[in-house]
Amino acid sequence: MRKRAFGRWYARQFWERPKRPIRKSGMSERTFNRRLSNWEARIRYRVCRISRIRKCMEDFKQYPQPHRHKIAKFDLILQALYGSTGNHGAFFLFPIILALELAQSCTMFVANRAVPYPRRDVSQKPGNTAQSGKHPVFAEYLLFLFLNRDDREQISGDLQEEFLTSVVPKFGVKRARLWYWVQTITTILRRNRIGRWLLTSGGMIGLGHWLWRKMIELS
Amino acid sequence: MQMDELQRLGPFEELVLLALVRLRTNAYGVTIRREIVKRTGKEVSFGAVYTTLDRLEAKGYVSSKWGESTPERGGRAKRYFVIEAPGRRALNSAHDILIKMAAGVSYA
């Protein structure tokens, strides 16, 4: 079966709302009733599946921001696998589901161990504000990756506040995004231990000396 | 003691402490940086401000506490800084020395 055709078949089977069967001429009542009950069961199953995904989304809002995306990702993949394939599919996808369950458990374990910060108000998260999504998310991720826990909270918040309240109204979104990137890089260089080492003259001299030695060894 | 404190206070540290004095209770990263940029006209990065604040906190010149979160910060909490008595003393002694050195000198 071709890839696209398989995709359509898969979507029809599991994700599209099933069409109510029509009784055609010549169709026996018994056949029609069987198809009708089958259709009702599929509708019930679909509603149940959607409510499970919704519940999972509600649950993940309780976790701190850095872990939410991971938890949501694992949960949604799991729910989609369970929901779309049903019991028969779960048998074939057992190794994948097991691996995902393990990964999700690890993520939840780390999330539960996270030090409680002043908890964020869910109604105030970036997605709920009018000007959301304009700051570079990857830059924020770099800050999360390279800064310590205190700095993640305060510097990310400060950068976002300055970005929205001062830089965007003054220079526009494009230039403000560039400003955000420059601030991110300079902040990481100053606040990260390796970045600080590279910035200091000793670090640069040390690096130059090491490179010089390697060049001499090679030649 | 005063001389010892003065030796440990750099020019940027003085600027940050003066900004804290000016801002009083509303001193957190954004406002401190804005105050320095506004008064000196020089661009300063958040990294530099926080590195200096950490150093001053380690010396006991400033103290910090976590504050409230706002929507424009993406729900993240602010960290407010307050200047402490040793910080004020160090700032005063630095200021006095500068005034003494500048007294009676013509710059023209």
Short mmCIF file of C-alpha atoms in Angstrom, two decimals:
data_model
loop_
_atom_site.label_atom_id
_atom_site.label_comp_id
_atom_site.label_asym_id
_atom_site.label_seq_id
_atom_site.Cartn_x
_atom_site.Cartn_y
_atom_site.Cartn_z
CA MET A 1 0.00 0.00 0.00
CA ARG A 2 1.34 3.43 -0.90
CA LYS A 3 2.30 5.74 1.93
CA ARG A 4 -0.30 8.43 1.24
CA ALA A 5 -3.09 5.92 0.74
CA PHE A 6 -2.14 4.24 3.99
CA GLY A 7 -2.23 7.62 5.76
CA ARG A 8 -5.73 8.29 4.47
CA TRP A 9 -6.89 4.84 5.46
CA TYR A 10 -5.38 5.25 8.93
CA ALA A 11 -7.03 8.64 9.45
CA ARG A 12 -10.37 7.29 8.24
CA GLN A 13 -10.12 4.33 10.56
CA PHE A 14 -9.14 6.09 13.74
CA TRP A 15 -9.31 9.87 13.68
CA GLU A 16 -12.17 10.96 11.45
CA ARG A 17 -15.61 11.01 12.92
CA PRO A 18 -17.22 7.83 11.55
CA LYS A 19 -20.15 8.33 9.21
CA ARG A 20 -23.52 7.09 10.27
CA PRO A 21 -24.47 4.08 8.12
CA ILE A 22 -27.31 4.52 5.65
CA ARG A 23 -29.71 1.74 4.95
CA LYS A 24 -29.47 1.03 1.26
CA SER A 25 -32.12 -0.72 -0.73
CA GLY A 26 -31.82 -4.46 -0.41
CA MET A 27 -29.94 -4.29 2.90
CA SER A 28 -31.40 -6.53 5.55
CA GLU A 29 -32.48 -5.03 8.87
CA ARG A 30 -30.08 -7.28 10.75
CA THR A 31 -27.09 -6.04 8.75
CA PHE A 32 -28.18 -2.44 9.17
CA ASN A 33 -28.60 -2.86 12.94
CA ARG A 34 -25.18 -4.45 13.21
CA ARG A 35 -23.58 -1.56 11.31
CA LEU A 36 -25.49 0.94 13.42
CA SER A 37 -24.36 -0.57 16.69
CA ASN A 38 -20.81 -0.76 15.36
CA TRP A 39 -20.99 2.94 14.47
CA GLU A 40 -22.31 3.84 17.93
CA ALA A 41 -19.50 1.91 19.57
CA ARG A 42 -16.92 3.74 17.44
CA ILE A 43 -18.42 7.10 18.39
CA ARG A 44 -18.33 6.18 22.09
CA TYR A 45 -14.72 5.05 21.77
CA ARG A 46 -13.76 8.28 20.01
CA VAL A 47 -15.37 10.46 22.71
CA CYS A 48 -13.61 8.45 25.40
CA ARG A 49 -10.27 8.86 23.60
CA ILE A 50 -10.66 12.65 23.28
CA SER A 51 -11.64 13.01 26.93
CA ARG A 52 -8.55 11.01 27.93
CA ILE A 53 -6.32 13.41 25.97
CA ARG A 54 -8.09 16.39 27.56
CA LYS A 55 -7.61 14.95 31.04
CA CYS A 56 -3.97 14.36 30.29
CA MET A 57 -3.58 18.01 29.21
CA GLU A 58 -5.25 19.16 32.45
CA ASP A 59 -2.89 17.00 34.51
CA PHE A 60 0.26 18.27 32.89
CA LYS A 61 -0.57 21.90 33.74
CA GLN A 62 0.25 21.10 37.36
CA TYR A 63 3.92 20.54 36.60
CA PRO A 64 6.61 23.28 36.47
CA GLN A 65 7.18 24.90 33.10
CA PRO A 66 10.51 23.27 32.11
CA HIS A 67 9.02 19.79 32.43
CA ARG A 68 5.62 20.45 30.93
CA HIS A 69 6.61 20.07 27.31
CA LYS A 70 8.31 16.75 27.89
CA ILE A 71 5.40 15.38 29.91
CA ALA A 72 2.85 16.63 27.40
CA LYS A 73 4.82 15.18 24.51
CA PHE A 74 5.09 11.73 26.05
CA ASP A 75 1.50 11.76 27.25
CA LEU A 76 0.07 12.81 23.95
CA ILE A 77 2.09 10.26 22.01
CA LEU A 78 0.97 7.56 24.42
CA GLN A 79 -2.65 8.61 24.29
CA ALA A 80 -2.54 8.81 20.53
CA LEU A 81 -1.02 5.31 20.31
CA TYR A 82 -3.51 3.81 22.75
CA GLY A 83 -6.42 5.69 21.31
CA SER A 84 -5.70 5.22 17.65
CA THR A 85 -4.68 1.60 17.69
CA GLY A 86 -6.89 0.12 20.39
CA ASN A 87 -6.05 -3.13 22.09
CA HIS A 88 -5.02 -5.02 18.98
CA GLY A 89 -2.60 -2.26 17.93
CA ALA A 90 -1.14 -1.96 21.42
CA PHE A 91 0.10 -5.53 21.09
CA PHE A 92 2.19 -4.73 18.01
CA LEU A 93 3.36 -1.39 19.41
CA PHE A 94 4.18 -2.88 22.82
CA PRO A 95 7.97 -2.15 22.74
CA ILE A 96 7.43 1.47 21.66
CA ILE A 97 4.75 2.03 24.30
CA LEU A 98 6.93 0.45 26.98
CA ALA A 99 9.87 2.70 26.06
CA LEU A 100 7.62 5.77 26.08
CA GLU A 101 6.12 4.81 29.44
CA LEU A 102 9.61 4.44 30.91
CA ALA A 103 10.72 7.79 29.49
CA GLN A 104 7.58 9.45 30.80
CA SER A 105 8.08 7.95 34.25
CA CYS A 106 11.63 9.32 34.34
CA THR A 107 10.40 12.77 33.31
CA MET A 108 7.67 12.73 35.96
CA PHE A 109 10.22 11.63 38.55
CA VAL A 110 12.48 14.57 37.70
CA ALA A 111 9.50 16.95 37.63
CA ASN A 112 8.33 15.82 41.04
CA ARG A 113 11.81 16.30 42.44
CA ALA A 114 12.05 19.88 41.11
CA VAL A 115 12.66 22.43 43.84
CA PRO A 116 9.41 24.37 44.40
CA TYR A 117 9.86 27.91 43.14
CA PRO A 118 7.29 30.60 43.60
CA ARG A 119 4.73 28.65 41.54
CA ARG A 120 3.72 30.19 38.26
CA ASP A 121 0.19 31.30 37.77
CA VAL A 122 -1.16 29.28 34.84
CA SER A 123 -3.34 32.17 33.70
CA GLN A 124 -0.22 34.30 33.36
CA LYS A 125 1.80 31.98 31.18
CA PRO A 126 3.00 33.35 27.83
CA GLY A 127 0.37 31.57 25.79
CA ASN A 128 -2.43 33.47 27.52
CA THR A 129 -1.22 37.00 26.87
CA ALA A 130 -2.08 39.06 23.83
CA GLN A 131 1.54 39.61 22.79
CA SER A 132 2.63 36.05 23.33
CA GLY A 133 4.95 34.01 21.17
CA LYS A 134 6.92 36.91 19.77
CA HIS A 135 10.13 36.43 21.69
CA PRO A 136 12.51 33.78 20.32
CA VAL A 137 11.64 30.54 22.05
CA PHE A 138 14.91 28.87 21.08
CA ALA A 139 16.86 31.67 22.79
CA GLU A 140 14.79 31.06 25.91
CA TYR A 141 15.58 27.37 25.63
CA LEU A 142 19.32 28.21 25.46
CA LEU A 143 18.93 30.24 28.64
CA PHE A 144 17.19 27.29 30.27
CA LEU A 145 19.97 25.01 29.08
CA PHE A 146 23.01 27.01 30.14
CA LEU A 147 21.93 28.99 33.21
CA ASN A 148 21.45 27.78 36.75
CA ARG A 149 17.98 27.44 38.30
CA ASP A 150 17.85 30.92 39.91
CA ASP A 151 19.00 32.66 36.75
CA ARG A 152 16.49 30.82 34.58
CA GLU A 153 13.65 32.30 36.59
CA GLN A 154 14.89 35.86 37.02
CA ILE A 155 16.83 36.50 33.80
CA SER A 156 14.27 34.87 31.49
CA GLY A 157 11.52 36.90 33.17
CA ASP A 158 13.53 40.13 33.00
CA LEU A 159 14.38 39.62 29.35
CA GLN A 160 10.78 38.90 28.48
CA GLU A 161 9.50 41.90 30.43
CA GLU A 162 12.01 44.25 28.82
CA PHE A 163 11.29 42.73 25.41
CA LEU A 164 7.52 43.24 25.67
CA THR A 165 7.32 46.54 27.56
CA SER A 166 10.28 48.46 26.22
CA VAL A 167 12.08 47.05 23.16
CA VAL A 168 9.13 45.92 21.00
CA PRO A 169 7.23 49.24 21.25
CA LYS A 170 10.45 51.12 20.50
CA PHE A 171 12.02 49.09 17.68
CA GLY A 172 9.44 46.60 16.42
CA VAL A 173 9.33 42.84 16.69
CA LYS A 174 12.15 41.92 14.29
CA ARG A 175 14.76 44.18 15.86
CA ALA A 176 13.51 43.30 19.31
CA ARG A 177 14.10 39.62 18.55
CA LEU A 178 17.66 40.43 17.54
CA TRP A 179 18.08 42.34 20.80
CA TYR A 180 16.76 39.29 22.69
CA TRP A 181 19.33 37.06 20.98
CA VAL A 182 22.21 39.44 21.74
CA GLN A 183 21.12 39.67 25.38
CA THR A 184 20.81 35.90 25.57
CA ILE A 185 24.31 35.28 24.23
CA THR A 186 25.96 37.95 26.39
CA THR A 187 24.08 36.72 29.45
CA ILE A 188 25.11 33.12 28.85
CA LEU A 189 28.73 34.16 28.33
CA ARG A 190 28.71 36.10 31.58
CA ARG A 191 26.66 33.77 33.75
CA ASN A 192 27.76 30.34 32.53
CA ARG A 193 30.94 29.03 34.12
CA ILE A 194 32.55 27.94 30.85
CA GLY A 195 31.44 31.15 29.17
CA ARG A 196 33.07 33.20 31.93
CA TRP A 197 36.26 31.18 31.59
CA LEU A 198 36.31 31.82 27.86
CA LEU A 199 35.65 35.53 28.37
CA THR A 200 38.50 36.06 30.79
CA SER A 201 41.90 36.73 29.34
CA GLY A 202 43.37 33.77 31.18
CA GLY A 203 40.96 31.47 29.44
CA MET A 204 41.68 32.89 26.01
CA ILE A 205 45.42 32.79 26.62
CA GLY A 206 45.12 29.24 27.87
CA LEU A 207 43.15 28.26 24.79
CA GLY A 208 45.70 29.94 22.51
CA HIS A 209 48.55 28.24 24.31
CA TRP A 210 46.86 24.85 24.01
CA LEU A 211 46.22 25.38 20.29
CA TRP A 212 49.84 26.49 19.75
CA ARG A 213 51.13 23.38 21.53
CA LYS A 214 48.89 21.13 19.42
CA MET A 215 50.10 22.82 16.23
CA ILE A 216 53.72 22.30 17.21
CA GLU A 217 53.03 18.65 18.04
CA LEU A 218 51.35 18.09 14.70
CA SER A 219 54.11 19.79 12.71
CA MET B 1 37.80 48.61 57.58
CA GLN B 2 36.56 51.41 55.35
CA MET B 3 39.60 51.26 53.14
CA ASP B 4 39.25 47.51 52.86
CA GLU B 5 35.62 47.87 51.75
CA LEU B 6 36.55 50.59 49.31
CA GLN B 7 39.17 48.42 47.69
CA ARG B 8 36.56 45.78 47.03
CA LEU B 9 34.05 48.17 45.43
CA GLY B 10 34.48 48.49 41.67
CA PRO B 11 33.06 51.28 39.48
CA PHE B 12 30.19 49.15 38.18
CA GLU B 13 29.45 47.94 41.69
CA GLU B 14 29.13 51.58 42.75
CA LEU B 15 26.70 52.22 39.91
CA VAL B 16 24.58 49.22 40.88
CA LEU B 17 24.53 50.25 44.56
CA LEU B 18 23.53 53.81 43.62
CA ALA B 19 20.74 52.42 41.45
CA LEU B 20 19.54 50.36 44.42
CA VAL B 21 19.55 53.49 46.60
CA ARG B 22 17.54 55.39 44.00
CA LEU B 23 15.01 52.63 43.37
CA ARG B 24 14.47 51.78 47.06
CA THR B 25 11.90 48.96 47.22
CA ASN B 26 11.30 48.57 43.48
CA ALA B 27 14.79 47.31 42.59
CA TYR B 28 14.86 44.19 40.43
CA GLY B 29 16.81 43.29 37.27
CA VAL B 30 14.81 45.33 34.75
CA THR B 31 14.53 48.51 36.81
CA ILE B 32 18.17 48.42 37.92
CA ARG B 33 19.36 48.03 34.34
CA ARG B 34 17.01 50.78 33.13
CA GLU B 35 18.22 53.15 35.84
CA ILE B 36 21.88 52.59 34.94
CA VAL B 37 21.23 52.96 31.18
CA LYS B 38 19.13 56.10 31.76
CA ARG B 39 21.64 57.81 34.05
CA THR B 40 24.91 56.81 32.41
CA GLY B 41 23.81 56.44 28.77
CA LYS B 42 25.76 53.20 28.46
CA GLU B 43 24.24 49.90 27.34
CA VAL B 44 24.49 47.23 30.02
CA SER B 45 23.56 43.55 29.73
CA PHE B 46 21.42 41.68 32.24
CA GLY B 47 24.27 39.23 32.72
CA ALA B 48 26.60 42.01 33.89
CA VAL B 49 23.99 43.40 36.28
CA TYR B 50 23.26 40.02 37.84
CA THR B 51 26.93 39.05 38.09
CA THR B 52 27.59 42.29 40.01
CA LEU B 53 24.51 41.83 42.20
CA ASP B 54 25.61 38.29 43.08
CA ARG B 55 29.06 39.55 43.99
CA LEU B 56 27.58 42.31 46.17
CA GLU B 57 25.26 39.80 47.83
CA ALA B 58 28.21 37.53 48.57
CA LYS B 59 29.98 40.48 50.21
CA GLY B 60 26.86 41.21 52.29
CA TYR B 61 26.21 44.62 50.71
CA VAL B 62 22.79 43.71 49.32
CA SER B 63 20.05 41.21 50.12
CA SER B 64 17.39 39.73 47.86
CA LYS B 65 13.94 38.19 48.10
CA TRP B 66 11.56 36.64 45.59
CA GLY B 67 8.54 38.75 44.65
CA GLU B 68 5.36 38.41 42.68
CA SER B 69 4.98 37.30 39.07
CA THR B 70 3.38 39.37 36.31
CA PRO B 71 1.86 38.46 32.92
CA GLU B 72 4.48 40.38 30.93
CA ARG B 73 7.18 38.25 32.57
CA GLY B 74 5.45 35.08 31.41
CA GLY B 75 4.38 34.31 34.96
CA ARG B 76 7.94 34.30 36.29
CA ALA B 77 8.77 35.74 39.69
CA LYS B 78 10.79 38.91 40.25
CA ARG B 79 13.83 38.99 42.54
CA TYR B 80 13.96 42.21 44.51
CA PHE B 81 17.27 43.57 45.82
CA VAL B 82 17.76 45.88 48.81
CA ILE B 83 20.96 47.66 49.87
CA GLU B 84 22.15 46.75 53.38
CA ALA B 85 24.05 48.79 55.97
CA PRO B 86 27.57 47.59 54.93
CA GLY B 87 26.70 48.49 51.34
CA ARG B 88 25.66 51.98 52.35
CA ARG B 89 28.88 52.41 54.37
CA ALA B 90 31.03 51.25 51.45
CA LEU B 91 29.20 53.58 49.08
CA ASN B 92 29.59 56.53 51.46
CA SER B 93 33.30 55.95 51.93
CA ALA B 94 33.85 55.64 48.17
CA HIS B 95 31.91 58.86 47.62
CA ASP B 96 33.86 60.70 50.35
CA ILE B 97 37.21 59.65 48.92
CA LEU B 98 36.17 60.82 45.45
CA ILE B 99 35.04 64.20 46.77
CA LYS B 100 38.28 64.61 48.73
CA MET B 101 40.37 63.75 45.69
CA ALA B 102 38.40 66.09 43.45
CA ALA B 103 38.45 69.05 45.86
CA GLY B 104 40.31 72.05 44.50
CA VAL B 105 41.21 70.41 41.20
CA SER B 106 40.42 72.13 37.93
CA TYR B 107 39.48 69.83 35.02
CA ALA B 108 39.77 72.44 32.29
#
